[in-house]
């Protein structure tokens, strides 16, 4: 009875201190507040949440460490792989369904189209609903919708479910802004780099697995494997993902407004638009390189077999495995300079492949390693920068950012194939170098110093404001001050310290509340 009375007093104190309508905008920066102070114990009202993962403001359920971060990367790998299993299987699929190559080529097109629609319609929900439930739901859907792909004998059914699987395979795009929210500010780039590494692993490992399995067994085994791996992701998500209240509660935010503001960010935020333009060039160059690499290695002077060509994906995986080290390097640099270093390095490695491809296989290997490592560095640094625009809108910002990546992929694949077929590999290599030059031109057009001063300067589209070298050491306190500028006075509540696993009020927060109370009394 005494315990119940104490809990009631604590709840009353909480409701007195913080209005029920208030909500967090950034989990890593503030103590989450749920509408009405009711803390969920089940998912979807049916499935119990493990006790250690349940949210309660007085008992933080987790520490965002290596285990949780690695699970984000693992989930990203084996969900995004859904988009790429089909690519090495097109010949076997055409024979199995007894259709032409032209008809079966609709499969990768529909998968990618479904993914683009999912990016637009599903991933922004991360700013509106509980993300643990959202992730569990879309992983469950991607797992079950993969079953018809493994068993059907109808091309129409296969095409339909290819689109649907692509549509719900956006789990990594929910995990990316979630990692940015949960990770301590001074380790944010490192956390993002692990998720991006998982994404790139998924792109490479899907092709390797599918090619090897289909070489010795049926293509259907590839999709059975996909179902099993996603079931593991689903179980791991239930066992490891902490529950937190939905963002933007009590703000009147609706799904329609989420979509509207996403479009608004895409045309009004210079930082986001610059990142998207750079990202388009980077993804076009990357996809162009990997698609035409098959043609290069299969012809003179190499004449490698399909199996040997597939093994070059393992070289790419080594580059991707450098992701955590890349993230630490970005944490030690201002985001702009990390992007600049990556752009310069990408140009250098593109020059290596323009000169050396077709002469020595060593040049190909060096290019593969360099392009994978520094593209990952560029992606992570750009994402780290755009997530600072509006912490409460990270899912929407990420959706726009990843859509630009998708556009770049389509551009690079189609243009690269056309140029290679009509003009040869050297012309194609020069085009990828041109994409790399595009990246650095866009980056240099809007230099550092424009994003951390006044709001007026923050909206400048072109120019520099000094060198920005005074930001060389990004301290956690500096990041917290910058992010607090985006908070409204009413939501200036105690910070949520994930490293210590406890809610702690800073001196400035306490002073602000005291001044506010004195003003109200007056």
PDB file of N, CA and C in Angstrom, residues 78-87 89-90 92-94 96-97 104 106-112 114 140-169 218-228 230:
ATOM      1  N   UNK A  78      20.271  -7.542 -43.579  1.00  0.00           N
ATOM      2  CA  UNK A  78      19.444  -8.638 -44.079  1.00  0.00           C
ATOM      3  C   UNK A  78      18.011  -8.223 -44.427  1.00  0.00           C
ATOM      4  N   UNK A  79      17.688  -6.948 -44.234  1.00  0.00           N
ATOM      5  CA  UNK A  79      16.425  -6.445 -44.765  1.00  0.00           C
ATOM      6  C   UNK A  79      16.654  -5.773 -46.113  1.00  0.00           C
ATOM      7  N   UNK A  80      17.692  -4.942 -46.209  1.00  0.00           N
ATOM      8  CA  UNK A  80      17.960  -4.276 -47.482  1.00  0.00           C
ATOM      9  C   UNK A  80      18.408  -5.280 -48.544  1.00  0.00           C
ATOM     10  N   UNK A  81      18.897  -6.439 -48.122  1.00  0.00           N
ATOM     11  CA  UNK A  81      19.293  -7.483 -49.084  1.00  0.00           C
ATOM     12  C   UNK A  81      18.111  -7.927 -49.957  1.00  0.00           C
ATOM     13  N   UNK A  82      16.882  -7.735 -49.451  1.00  0.00           N
ATOM     14  CA  UNK A  82      15.696  -8.097 -50.243  1.00  0.00           C
ATOM     15  C   UNK A  82      15.686  -7.432 -51.616  1.00  0.00           C
ATOM     16  N   UNK A  83      16.306  -6.273 -51.713  1.00  0.00           N
ATOM     17  CA  UNK A  83      16.276  -5.509 -52.956  1.00  0.00           C
ATOM     18  C   UNK A  83      17.246  -6.051 -53.998  1.00  0.00           C
ATOM     19  N   UNK A  84      18.188  -6.889 -53.575  1.00  0.00           N
ATOM     20  CA  UNK A  84      19.286  -7.256 -54.471  1.00  0.00           C
ATOM     21  C   UNK A  84      19.431  -8.753 -54.714  1.00  0.00           C
ATOM     22  N   UNK A  85      18.654  -9.581 -54.011  1.00  0.00           N
ATOM     23  CA  UNK A  85      18.746 -11.026 -54.246  1.00  0.00           C
ATOM     24  C   UNK A  85      18.456 -11.372 -55.706  1.00  0.00           C
ATOM     25  N   UNK A  86      17.517 -10.673 -56.313  1.00  0.00           N
ATOM     26  CA  UNK A  86      17.049 -11.053 -57.645  1.00  0.00           C
ATOM     27  C   UNK A  86      18.064 -10.782 -58.753  1.00  0.00           C
ATOM     28  N   UNK A  87      19.000  -9.865 -58.535  1.00  0.00           N
ATOM     29  CA  UNK A  87      19.850  -9.407 -59.631  1.00  0.00           C
ATOM     30  C   UNK A  87      20.721 -10.520 -60.238  1.00  0.00           C
ATOM     31  N   UNK A  89      19.975 -13.590 -60.248  1.00  0.00           N
ATOM     32  CA  UNK A  89      19.091 -14.729 -60.525  1.00  0.00           C
ATOM     33  C   UNK A  89      18.243 -14.547 -61.778  1.00  0.00           C
ATOM     34  N   UNK A  90      18.434 -13.454 -62.504  1.00  0.00           N
ATOM     35  CA  UNK A  90      17.502 -13.135 -63.589  1.00  0.00           C
ATOM     36  C   UNK A  90      17.466 -14.206 -64.674  1.00  0.00           C
ATOM     37  N   UNK A  92      18.098 -17.501 -64.299  1.00  0.00           N
ATOM     38  CA  UNK A  92      17.374 -18.655 -63.756  1.00  0.00           C
ATOM     39  C   UNK A  92      15.877 -18.368 -63.632  1.00  0.00           C
ATOM     40  N   UNK A  93      15.535 -17.149 -63.267  1.00  0.00           N
ATOM     41  CA  UNK A  93      14.120 -16.788 -63.150  1.00  0.00           C
ATOM     42  C   UNK A  93      13.424 -16.811 -64.511  1.00  0.00           C
ATOM     43  N   UNK A  94      14.105 -16.330 -65.536  1.00  0.00           N
ATOM     44  CA  UNK A  94      13.495 -16.333 -66.876  1.00  0.00           C
ATOM     45  C   UNK A  94      13.259 -17.758 -67.364  1.00  0.00           C
ATOM     46  N   UNK A  96      12.850 -20.430 -65.340  1.00  0.00           N
ATOM     47  CA  UNK A  96      11.852 -21.056 -64.478  1.00  0.00           C
ATOM     48  C   UNK A  96      10.433 -20.622 -64.845  1.00  0.00           C
ATOM     49  N   UNK A  97      10.249 -19.335 -65.149  1.00  0.00           N
ATOM     50  CA  UNK A  97       8.927 -18.823 -65.500  1.00  0.00           C
ATOM     51  C   UNK A  97       8.672 -18.881 -67.004  1.00  0.00           C
ATOM     52  N   UNK A 104      11.464 -10.549 -67.542  1.00  0.00           N
ATOM     53  CA  UNK A 104      11.981 -10.812 -66.193  1.00  0.00           C
ATOM     54  C   UNK A 104      12.748  -9.613 -65.648  1.00  0.00           C
ATOM     55  N   UNK A 106      11.677  -6.832 -65.325  1.00  0.00           N
ATOM     56  CA  UNK A 106      10.741  -6.039 -64.536  1.00  0.00           C
ATOM     57  C   UNK A 106      10.889  -6.306 -63.038  1.00  0.00           C
ATOM     58  N   UNK A 107      11.462  -7.455 -62.677  1.00  0.00           N
ATOM     59  CA  UNK A 107      11.565  -7.818 -61.259  1.00  0.00           C
ATOM     60  C   UNK A 107      12.411  -6.806 -60.488  1.00  0.00           C
ATOM     61  N   UNK A 108      13.694  -6.568 -60.849  1.00  0.00           N
ATOM     62  CA  UNK A 108      14.464  -5.575 -60.083  1.00  0.00           C
ATOM     63  C   UNK A 108      13.881  -4.173 -60.177  1.00  0.00           C
ATOM     64  N   UNK A 109      13.252  -3.858 -61.299  1.00  0.00           N
ATOM     65  CA  UNK A 109      12.629  -2.537 -61.438  1.00  0.00           C
ATOM     66  C   UNK A 109      11.494  -2.355 -60.437  1.00  0.00           C
ATOM     67  N   UNK A 110      10.642  -3.381 -60.291  1.00  0.00           N
ATOM     68  CA  UNK A 110       9.514  -3.286 -59.370  1.00  0.00           C
ATOM     69  C   UNK A 110       9.965  -3.297 -57.913  1.00  0.00           C
ATOM     70  N   UNK A 111      10.984  -4.074 -57.608  1.00  0.00           N
ATOM     71  CA  UNK A 111      11.513  -4.079 -56.235  1.00  0.00           C
ATOM     72  C   UNK A 111      12.002  -2.687 -55.855  1.00  0.00           C
ATOM     73  N   UNK A 112      12.780  -2.069 -56.743  1.00  0.00           N
ATOM     74  CA  UNK A 112      13.299  -0.738 -56.457  1.00  0.00           C
ATOM     75  C   UNK A 112      12.183   0.303 -56.419  1.00  0.00           C
ATOM     76  N   UNK A 114       9.055  -0.257 -55.475  1.00  0.00           N
ATOM     77  CA  UNK A 114       8.384  -0.442 -54.190  1.00  0.00           C
ATOM     78  C   UNK A 114       9.171   0.189 -53.058  1.00  0.00           C
ATOM     79  N   UNK A 140       7.962  -7.859 -39.841  1.00  0.00           N
ATOM     80  CA  UNK A 140       7.013  -8.964 -39.949  1.00  0.00           C
ATOM     81  C   UNK A 140       6.415  -9.020 -41.363  1.00  0.00           C
ATOM     82  N   UNK A 141       6.056  -7.865 -41.900  1.00  0.00           N
ATOM     83  CA  UNK A 141       5.477  -7.827 -43.243  1.00  0.00           C
ATOM     84  C   UNK A 141       6.487  -8.249 -44.312  1.00  0.00           C
ATOM     85  N   UNK A 142       7.720  -7.756 -44.221  1.00  0.00           N
ATOM     86  CA  UNK A 142       8.713  -8.134 -45.232  1.00  0.00           C
ATOM     87  C   UNK A 142       9.029  -9.624 -45.177  1.00  0.00           C
ATOM     88  N   UNK A 143       8.959 -10.204 -43.976  1.00  0.00           N
ATOM     89  CA  UNK A 143       9.210 -11.642 -43.837  1.00  0.00           C
ATOM     90  C   UNK A 143       8.092 -12.457 -44.460  1.00  0.00           C
ATOM     91  N   UNK A 144       6.859 -12.135 -44.122  1.00  0.00           N
ATOM     92  CA  UNK A 144       5.726 -12.919 -44.629  1.00  0.00           C
ATOM     93  C   UNK A 144       5.500 -12.709 -46.125  1.00  0.00           C
ATOM     94  N   UNK A 145       5.737 -11.495 -46.601  1.00  0.00           N
ATOM     95  CA  UNK A 145       5.546 -11.226 -48.030  1.00  0.00           C
ATOM     96  C   UNK A 145       6.640 -11.861 -48.892  1.00  0.00           C
ATOM     97  N   UNK A 146       7.722 -12.297 -48.278  1.00  0.00           N
ATOM     98  CA  UNK A 146       8.781 -12.994 -49.023  1.00  0.00           C
ATOM     99  C   UNK A 146       8.413 -14.452 -49.292  1.00  0.00           C
ATOM    100  N   UNK A 147       7.460 -14.995 -48.538  1.00  0.00           N
ATOM    101  CA  UNK A 147       7.096 -16.408 -48.699  1.00  0.00           C
ATOM    102  C   UNK A 147       6.568 -16.707 -50.102  1.00  0.00           C
ATOM    103  N   UNK A 148       5.625 -15.893 -50.650  1.00  0.00           N
ATOM    104  CA  UNK A 148       5.167 -16.183 -52.019  1.00  0.00           C
ATOM    105  C   UNK A 148       6.284 -16.151 -53.058  1.00  0.00           C
ATOM    106  N   UNK A 149       7.317 -15.349 -52.840  1.00  0.00           N
ATOM    107  CA  UNK A 149       8.419 -15.295 -53.793  1.00  0.00           C
ATOM    108  C   UNK A 149       9.135 -16.637 -53.894  1.00  0.00           C
ATOM    109  N   UNK A 150       9.162 -17.374 -52.780  1.00  0.00           N
ATOM    110  CA  UNK A 150       9.872 -18.654 -52.768  1.00  0.00           C
ATOM    111  C   UNK A 150       9.043 -19.801 -53.323  1.00  0.00           C
ATOM    112  N   UNK A 151       7.711 -19.665 -53.318  1.00  0.00           N
ATOM    113  CA  UNK A 151       6.874 -20.830 -53.654  1.00  0.00           C
ATOM    114  C   UNK A 151       6.045 -20.668 -54.928  1.00  0.00           C
ATOM    115  N   UNK A 152       5.860 -19.440 -55.407  1.00  0.00           N
ATOM    116  CA  UNK A 152       4.946 -19.246 -56.530  1.00  0.00           C
ATOM    117  C   UNK A 152       5.515 -19.756 -57.853  1.00  0.00           C
ATOM    118  N   UNK A 153       4.600 -20.161 -58.747  1.00  0.00           N
ATOM    119  CA  UNK A 153       4.960 -20.550 -60.110  1.00  0.00           C
ATOM    120  C   UNK A 153       4.399 -19.563 -61.129  1.00  0.00           C
ATOM    121  N   UNK A 154       3.826 -18.464 -60.636  1.00  0.00           N
ATOM    122  CA  UNK A 154       3.222 -17.455 -61.496  1.00  0.00           C
ATOM    123  C   UNK A 154       4.107 -16.208 -61.548  1.00  0.00           C
ATOM    124  N   UNK A 155       4.447 -15.755 -62.734  1.00  0.00           N
ATOM    125  CA  UNK A 155       5.255 -14.545 -62.869  1.00  0.00           C
ATOM    126  C   UNK A 155       4.500 -13.321 -62.345  1.00  0.00           C
ATOM    127  N   UNK A 156       3.183 -13.275 -62.587  1.00  0.00           N
ATOM    128  CA  UNK A 156       2.393 -12.136 -62.114  1.00  0.00           C
ATOM    129  C   UNK A 156       2.448 -12.016 -60.597  1.00  0.00           C
ATOM    130  N   UNK A 157       2.296 -13.150 -59.908  1.00  0.00           N
ATOM    131  CA  UNK A 157       2.386 -13.161 -58.442  1.00  0.00           C
ATOM    132  C   UNK A 157       3.782 -12.744 -58.003  1.00  0.00           C
ATOM    133  N   UNK A 158       4.797 -13.259 -58.683  1.00  0.00           N
ATOM    134  CA  UNK A 158       6.182 -12.939 -58.321  1.00  0.00           C
ATOM    135  C   UNK A 158       6.440 -11.438 -58.479  1.00  0.00           C
ATOM    136  N   UNK A 159       5.955 -10.846 -59.559  1.00  0.00           N
ATOM    137  CA  UNK A 159       6.150  -9.418 -59.778  1.00  0.00           C
ATOM    138  C   UNK A 159       5.405  -8.591 -58.733  1.00  0.00           C
ATOM    139  N   UNK A 160       4.175  -8.999 -58.413  1.00  0.00           N
ATOM    140  CA  UNK A 160       3.375  -8.258 -57.430  1.00  0.00           C
ATOM    141  C   UNK A 160       4.039  -8.251 -56.062  1.00  0.00           C
ATOM    142  N   UNK A 161       4.475  -9.430 -55.623  1.00  0.00           N
ATOM    143  CA  UNK A 161       5.079  -9.505 -54.295  1.00  0.00           C
ATOM    144  C   UNK A 161       6.495  -8.939 -54.274  1.00  0.00           C
ATOM    145  N   UNK A 162       7.153  -8.874 -55.415  1.00  0.00           N
ATOM    146  CA  UNK A 162       8.446  -8.188 -55.467  1.00  0.00           C
ATOM    147  C   UNK A 162       8.266  -6.715 -55.131  1.00  0.00           C
ATOM    148  N   UNK A 163       7.224  -6.111 -55.704  1.00  0.00           N
ATOM    149  CA  UNK A 163       6.931  -4.709 -55.394  1.00  0.00           C
ATOM    150  C   UNK A 163       6.601  -4.538 -53.911  1.00  0.00           C
ATOM    151  N   UNK A 164       5.757  -5.432 -53.366  1.00  0.00           N
ATOM    152  CA  UNK A 164       5.336  -5.304 -51.973  1.00  0.00           C
ATOM    153  C   UNK A 164       6.495  -5.515 -51.002  1.00  0.00           C
ATOM    154  N   UNK A 165       7.370  -6.460 -51.313  1.00  0.00           N
ATOM    155  CA  UNK A 165       8.537  -6.684 -50.454  1.00  0.00           C
ATOM    156  C   UNK A 165       9.436  -5.453 -50.470  1.00  0.00           C
ATOM    157  N   UNK A 166       9.647  -4.874 -51.652  1.00  0.00           N
ATOM    158  CA  UNK A 166      10.425  -3.643 -51.716  1.00  0.00           C
ATOM    159  C   UNK A 166       9.778  -2.518 -50.916  1.00  0.00           C
ATOM    160  N   UNK A 167       8.455  -2.443 -50.955  1.00  0.00           N
ATOM    161  CA  UNK A 167       7.709  -1.396 -50.265  1.00  0.00           C
ATOM    162  C   UNK A 167       7.938  -1.423 -48.752  1.00  0.00           C
ATOM    163  N   UNK A 168       7.997  -2.620 -48.161  1.00  0.00           N
ATOM    164  CA  UNK A 168       8.124  -2.719 -46.700  1.00  0.00           C
ATOM    165  C   UNK A 168       9.563  -2.968 -46.239  1.00  0.00           C
ATOM    166  N   UNK A 169      10.517  -2.970 -47.159  1.00  0.00           N
ATOM    167  CA  UNK A 169      11.918  -3.225 -46.779  1.00  0.00           C
ATOM    168  C   UNK A 169      12.645  -1.931 -46.443  1.00  0.00           C
ATOM    169  N   UNK A 218      18.675 -24.456 -56.356  1.00  0.00           N
ATOM    170  CA  UNK A 218      17.611 -23.698 -57.009  1.00  0.00           C
ATOM    171  C   UNK A 218      17.583 -22.258 -56.512  1.00  0.00           C
ATOM    172  N   UNK A 219      17.094 -21.345 -57.345  1.00  0.00           N
ATOM    173  CA  UNK A 219      16.953 -19.951 -56.938  1.00  0.00           C
ATOM    174  C   UNK A 219      15.967 -19.796 -55.789  1.00  0.00           C
ATOM    175  N   UNK A 220      15.049 -20.763 -55.645  1.00  0.00           N
ATOM    176  CA  UNK A 220      14.071 -20.672 -54.558  1.00  0.00           C
ATOM    177  C   UNK A 220      14.747 -20.752 -53.188  1.00  0.00           C
ATOM    178  N   UNK A 221      15.857 -21.450 -53.117  1.00  0.00           N
ATOM    179  CA  UNK A 221      16.581 -21.569 -51.847  1.00  0.00           C
ATOM    180  C   UNK A 221      17.049 -20.193 -51.366  1.00  0.00           C
ATOM    181  N   UNK A 222      17.357 -19.310 -52.308  1.00  0.00           N
ATOM    182  CA  UNK A 222      17.781 -17.957 -51.941  1.00  0.00           C
ATOM    183  C   UNK A 222      16.671 -17.248 -51.159  1.00  0.00           C
ATOM    184  N   UNK A 223      15.436 -17.397 -51.614  1.00  0.00           N
ATOM    185  CA  UNK A 223      14.321 -16.721 -50.934  1.00  0.00           C
ATOM    186  C   UNK A 223      13.933 -17.418 -49.631  1.00  0.00           C
ATOM    187  N   UNK A 224      14.129 -18.730 -49.557  1.00  0.00           N
ATOM    188  CA  UNK A 224      13.948 -19.404 -48.262  1.00  0.00           C
ATOM    189  C   UNK A 224      14.959 -18.873 -47.247  1.00  0.00           C
ATOM    190  N   UNK A 225      16.189 -18.673 -47.718  1.00  0.00           N
ATOM    191  CA  UNK A 225      17.212 -18.093 -46.840  1.00  0.00           C
ATOM    192  C   UNK A 225      16.802 -16.693 -46.399  1.00  0.00           C
ATOM    193  N   UNK A 226      16.282 -15.894 -47.329  1.00  0.00           N
ATOM    194  CA  UNK A 226      15.849 -14.531 -46.997  1.00  0.00           C
ATOM    195  C   UNK A 226      14.770 -14.541 -45.919  1.00  0.00           C
ATOM    196  N   UNK A 227      13.827 -15.486 -46.029  1.00  0.00           N
ATOM    197  CA  UNK A 227      12.758 -15.595 -45.022  1.00  0.00           C
ATOM    198  C   UNK A 227      13.344 -15.914 -43.653  1.00  0.00           C
ATOM    199  N   UNK A 228      14.263 -16.878 -43.604  1.00  0.00           N
ATOM    200  CA  UNK A 228      14.867 -17.264 -42.334  1.00  0.00           C
ATOM    201  C   UNK A 228      15.663 -16.130 -41.697  1.00  0.00           C
ATOM    202  N   UNK A 230      15.291 -12.895 -42.132  1.00  0.00           N
ATOM    203  CA  UNK A 230      14.387 -11.846 -41.648  1.00  0.00           C
ATOM    204  C   UNK A 230      13.641 -12.278 -40.389  1.00  0.00           C
TER     205      UNK A 230
END
